[in-house]
XYZ file of N, CA and C in Angstrom:
378
model
N 1.152 -1.325 -0.015
C 0.167 -0.318 -0.095
C 0.872 1.146 -0.332
N 0.548 1.998 -1.112
C 1.156 3.354 -1.052
C 1.475 4.427 0.051
N 2.206 4.971 0.422
C 2.242 5.963 1.544
C 1.796 7.455 0.621
N 1.398 8.203 1.838
C 1.105 9.610 1.079
C 2.232 10.226 0.120
N 3.763 9.888 0.610
C 4.498 10.510 -0.148
C 4.452 9.743 -1.461
N 4.624 8.458 -1.623
C 4.079 8.374 -3.058
C 2.989 8.739 -3.667
N 2.049 9.076 -3.173
C 0.358 9.991 -3.691
C 1.258 10.964 -4.358
N 2.156 11.956 -3.514
C 2.440 13.309 -3.774
C 3.328 13.351 -5.065
N 4.525 12.416 -4.775
C 5.241 12.275 -5.911
C 4.662 11.964 -7.634
N 3.634 10.881 -7.129
C 3.225 10.556 -8.436
C 2.097 11.858 -8.900
N 1.591 12.632 -8.251
C 0.808 13.685 -8.395
C 1.787 15.174 -8.826
N 3.501 14.882 -8.276
C 4.173 16.063 -9.067
C 4.373 15.718 -10.350
N 4.962 14.233 -10.284
C 5.322 13.618 -11.799
C 4.151 14.021 -12.821
N 2.904 13.617 -12.554
C 2.234 14.336 -13.546
C 2.042 15.565 -13.392
N 1.997 16.441 -12.461
C 1.763 17.393 -12.756
C 2.912 18.147 -13.756
N 4.014 17.742 -14.093
C 4.905 18.336 -14.660
C 4.676 17.876 -16.059
N 4.031 17.161 -16.278
C 3.829 16.859 -17.665
C 2.654 17.825 -18.178
N 2.997 18.346 -19.556
C 2.249 19.683 -19.700
C 0.700 19.173 -20.299
N 0.704 18.385 -20.983
C -0.580 17.518 -21.504
C -1.516 17.247 -19.888
N -0.623 16.514 -19.048
C -1.629 16.330 -18.034
C -2.183 17.592 -17.142
N -1.249 18.737 -16.992
C -1.916 19.771 -16.325
C -2.687 20.800 -17.205
N -2.630 20.531 -18.956
C -3.685 21.575 -19.241
C -4.959 20.990 -19.429
N -4.939 19.280 -19.640
C -5.980 18.861 -19.639
C -6.730 18.665 -18.177
N -6.033 18.898 -17.224
C -7.134 18.496 -15.212
C -7.199 20.277 -15.076
N -6.658 21.139 -15.488
C -6.851 22.317 -15.675
C -8.111 22.620 -16.451
N -8.495 22.088 -17.660
C -9.238 22.600 -18.665
C -10.668 21.672 -18.049
N -10.367 20.764 -17.157
C -11.695 19.944 -16.917
C -12.189 20.327 -15.826
N -11.241 20.686 -15.046
C -11.466 21.325 -13.539
C -12.239 22.731 -13.949
N -11.839 23.413 -14.877
C -12.355 24.863 -15.281
C -13.876 24.632 -15.524
N -13.669 23.847 -16.562
C -15.128 23.641 -17.244
C -15.961 23.223 -16.365
N -15.628 22.387 -15.599
C -16.549 21.893 -14.824
C -17.511 22.690 -13.639
N -15.824 23.588 -12.815
C -16.501 24.515 -12.066
C -17.477 25.592 -12.682
N -17.184 26.292 -13.529
C -17.961 27.073 -14.294
C -19.394 26.462 -14.795
N -19.410 25.760 -15.451
C -20.674 24.717 -15.928
C -22.026 24.472 -14.651
N -21.015 24.380 -13.403
C -21.594 24.166 -11.758
C -22.433 25.265 -11.838
N -21.481 26.135 -11.701
C -21.820 27.527 -11.137
C -23.201 27.840 -12.097
N -23.268 28.049 -13.436
C -24.138 28.545 -14.102
C -25.034 27.592 -14.012
N -25.234 26.303 -13.781
C -26.079 25.462 -13.389
C -27.177 25.752 -12.417
N -26.127 25.609 -11.079
C -26.930 26.542 -9.494
C -27.286 27.949 -9.746
N -26.711 28.865 -11.218
C -27.348 30.261 -11.157
C -28.395 30.083 -11.983
N -28.880 29.312 -12.454
C -30.038 28.804 -12.912
C -31.370 28.267 -12.315
N -30.803 27.120 -11.598
C -31.778 26.602 -11.051
C -32.294 27.159 -9.158
N -30.828 27.060 -8.732
C -31.785 27.787 -7.478
C -32.829 28.888 -7.297
N -32.381 29.882 -8.030
C -33.737 31.027 -8.224
C -35.108 30.119 -8.385
N -35.104 29.375 -9.405
C -36.164 28.863 -10.224
C -36.551 27.588 -8.771
N -35.891 26.709 -8.234
C -36.575 25.956 -7.281
C -37.141 26.724 -5.908
N -36.341 27.787 -5.537
C -36.589 28.662 -4.346
C -38.288 29.155 -4.971
N -38.467 29.622 -5.883
C -39.961 30.310 -6.566
C -40.889 29.352 -6.331
N -40.401 28.242 -6.974
C -41.567 27.155 -7.167
C -41.431 26.184 -6.320
N -40.392 25.457 -5.554
C -40.569 25.051 -4.493
C -40.121 23.467 -4.725
N -40.574 23.671 -6.052
C -39.825 21.857 -6.732
C -39.197 22.134 -7.800
N -37.960 21.146 -8.246
C -37.563 21.047 -9.575
C -37.927 19.678 -10.304
N -37.720 20.039 -11.712
C -38.068 18.390 -12.270
C -36.469 18.022 -12.434
N -36.176 16.924 -11.954
C -34.756 15.925 -12.612
C -35.023 15.016 -13.439
N -36.025 14.891 -13.815
C -35.700 13.955 -14.835
C -37.109 14.030 -15.549
N -36.877 14.023 -17.665
C -37.596 14.259 -18.393
C -37.560 13.190 -19.350
N -38.321 12.562 -19.852
C -38.496 11.108 -21.022
C -39.136 12.008 -21.764
N -38.519 11.882 -23.060
C -39.364 12.121 -24.382
C -40.762 11.283 -24.415
N -40.905 10.323 -23.904
C -42.163 8.714 -24.029
C -43.591 9.027 -22.860
N -42.420 9.407 -21.641
C -43.745 9.761 -20.674
C -43.531 11.174 -20.477
N -42.576 11.566 -20.485
C -42.531 13.478 -20.222
C -42.220 13.792 -18.752
N -42.414 14.407 -18.081
C -41.865 14.627 -16.431
C -42.145 13.444 -15.600
N -41.104 12.575 -14.910
C -41.401 11.479 -14.221
C -40.618 11.889 -13.384
N -39.797 12.820 -12.729
C -39.123 12.733 -11.088
C -38.962 14.187 -10.627
N -39.995 14.500 -9.669
C -39.812 16.053 -9.340
C -39.631 15.694 -7.990
N -38.869 16.628 -7.711
C -37.642 16.453 -6.018
C -38.188 18.169 -5.854
N -37.747 18.345 -4.069
C -37.872 19.244 -3.632
C -36.558 19.977 -4.088
N -36.245 21.475 -4.387
C -35.205 22.159 -5.018
C -33.976 21.821 -4.226
N -33.862 21.488 -2.775
C -32.517 21.417 -2.121
C -31.858 19.724 -2.905
N -32.267 19.472 -3.113
C -31.810 17.931 -3.972
C -31.013 18.309 -5.118
N -30.829 19.427 -5.628
C -29.965 19.920 -6.454
C -28.602 19.920 -5.905
N -28.519 20.355 -4.722
C -27.088 20.533 -4.161
C -26.076 19.301 -4.139
N -27.035 17.878 -3.486
C -26.017 16.762 -3.328
C -25.852 16.334 -4.783
N -26.706 16.616 -5.868
C -26.427 16.351 -7.431
C -25.278 16.764 -7.771
N -25.115 18.339 -7.616
C -23.666 19.061 -7.829
C -22.700 18.181 -6.880
N -22.764 18.409 -5.923
C -21.480 17.851 -5.542
C -21.197 16.604 -5.632
N -22.308 15.556 -6.277
C -21.506 14.438 -6.360
C -20.978 14.268 -7.648
N -21.334 15.300 -8.614
C -20.544 15.350 -10.127
C -19.439 15.815 -9.770
N -19.589 16.928 -8.774
C -18.141 17.459 -8.623
C -16.871 16.310 -7.965
N -17.985 15.436 -7.026
C -16.723 14.276 -6.493
C -16.333 13.394 -7.612
N -16.738 13.092 -8.507
C -16.644 11.865 -9.580
C -15.246 12.878 -10.125
N -15.505 13.979 -10.703
C -14.613 14.812 -11.537
C -13.239 14.263 -11.098
N -13.515 14.877 -9.275
C -12.129 15.225 -8.533
C -11.759 13.958 -8.724
N -12.393 13.182 -7.888
C -11.675 11.731 -7.989
C -11.083 10.604 -9.377
N -11.569 11.049 -10.434
C -11.149 10.837 -11.536
C -9.961 11.628 -12.244
N -9.956 12.666 -11.859
C -8.603 13.814 -11.805
C -7.574 13.242 -10.937
N -7.749 13.016 -9.599
C -6.846 12.863 -9.166
C -6.492 11.380 -8.831
N -7.238 10.401 -9.382
C -7.101 8.974 -9.827
C -5.959 9.090 -10.759
N -6.510 9.917 -11.893
C -5.479 10.223 -13.111
C -4.083 10.264 -12.920
N -4.072 11.169 -11.731
C -2.947 11.789 -11.309
C -2.215 10.731 -10.599
N -2.590 9.650 -9.801
C -1.831 8.869 -8.857
C -1.475 7.887 -10.034
N -1.738 7.484 -11.158
C -1.404 6.171 -12.141
C -0.435 7.036 -13.054
N -0.419 7.915 -13.122
C 0.382 8.523 -14.245
C 1.770 8.046 -14.369
N 2.449 7.946 -13.004
C 3.960 7.354 -12.979
C 3.846 6.183 -13.119
N 2.902 5.069 -13.093
C 3.137 3.815 -13.403
C 2.598 3.324 -14.681
N 1.713 4.039 -14.928
C 1.060 3.536 -16.408
C 0.399 5.273 -17.004
N 1.055 5.694 -17.691
C 0.366 7.053 -18.776
C -0.774 6.313 -19.581
N -0.302 5.695 -20.205
C -2.051 5.277 -21.029
C -3.330 5.352 -19.978
N -2.984 4.405 -19.414
C -4.460 4.455 -18.519
C -4.694 5.709 -17.725
N -3.337 6.219 -17.176
C -3.787 7.914 -17.061
C -4.545 8.802 -17.854
N -3.833 8.823 -19.073
C -4.744 9.324 -19.795
C -5.790 8.778 -20.452
N -6.359 7.871 -20.255
C -7.649 7.158 -20.201
C -8.834 7.922 -19.204
N -8.055 7.926 -18.159
C -8.844 8.142 -17.054
C -9.160 9.941 -17.339
N -8.033 11.014 -17.970
C -8.135 11.732 -17.822
C -9.198 12.514 -18.844
N -9.105 11.442 -19.800
C -10.295 11.834 -21.013
C -11.884 10.966 -20.179
N -11.688 10.138 -19.595
C -13.233 9.828 -18.959
C -13.657 10.771 -18.225
N -12.784 11.574 -17.352
C -13.114 12.618 -16.651
C -13.802 13.581 -17.463
N -13.120 14.355 -18.883
C -13.362 15.228 -19.890
C -14.787 14.455 -20.615
N -14.968 13.346 -20.720
C -16.148 13.173 -21.314
C -17.044 13.392 -20.258
N -17.117 12.534 -18.869
C -17.861 12.473 -17.921
C -18.609 14.047 -17.527
N -17.639 15.250 -17.881
C -17.833 16.709 -17.536
C -18.337 17.133 -18.583
N -18.162 16.887 -19.806
C -19.135 17.009 -20.611
C -20.312 16.623 -20.743
N -20.805 15.680 -20.778
C -22.046 14.589 -20.596
C -22.871 15.436 -19.486
N -22.256 15.411 -18.151
C -22.837 15.782 -17.200
C -23.222 16.983 -17.759
N -22.489 18.239 -18.035
C -23.081 19.553 -18.142
C -24.139 19.685 -19.109
N -24.050 18.714 -20.177
C -25.172 18.724 -21.386
C -26.444 18.137 -20.667
N -26.022 17.337 -19.430
C -27.412 16.965 -19.206
C -27.611 17.884 -18.093
N -27.105 18.670 -17.830
C -27.246 19.691 -16.675
C -28.470 20.823 -17.584
N -27.652 21.078 -18.548
C -28.295 22.118 -19.748
C -29.616 21.846 -19.938
N -29.968 20.529 -20.215
C -31.379 20.379 -20.505
C -32.237 20.188 -19.264
N -31.450 19.908 -17.801
C -32.368 20.359 -16.833
C -32.785 21.824 -16.508
N -31.590 22.683 -16.845
C -32.234 24.162 -17.278
C -33.350 24.638 -17.754
N -33.393 23.701 -19.312
C -34.436 24.066 -20.241
C -35.923 23.212 -19.461
N -35.884 22.293 -18.759
C -37.004 21.796 -18.745
C -37.767 22.615 -17.368
N -36.551 23.245 -16.577
C -37.212 23.747 -15.317
C -37.632 25.126 -15.591
N -37.180 25.765 -16.629
C -36.646 27.654 -16.055
C -37.795 27.694 -18.072
């Protein structure tokens, strides 16, 4: 089991790679700005109406309505997954660069898909 110094060293080695640094910063910034814009639109609507739509199906219509504070754990889970993926990519960088880059790309794709889903939730609610 690696200790904390091994984890720090792995992250340091990963951070020295320009591709890792650029990709991780871009993914983190896009996730942060996207979450901010999502909350900026959803919280006022939720406070006004008391409820938010969290799932819309083309065939059934609106099928999940929750109280507006449920949006906070949703956003925190999104940020936790993106952050864990970025950290796991950094920890893995020293041992297997290909797997690290795959995890980094997975974080970017997950971030993009999550923000597209958030955009459609905003469209349904506003």
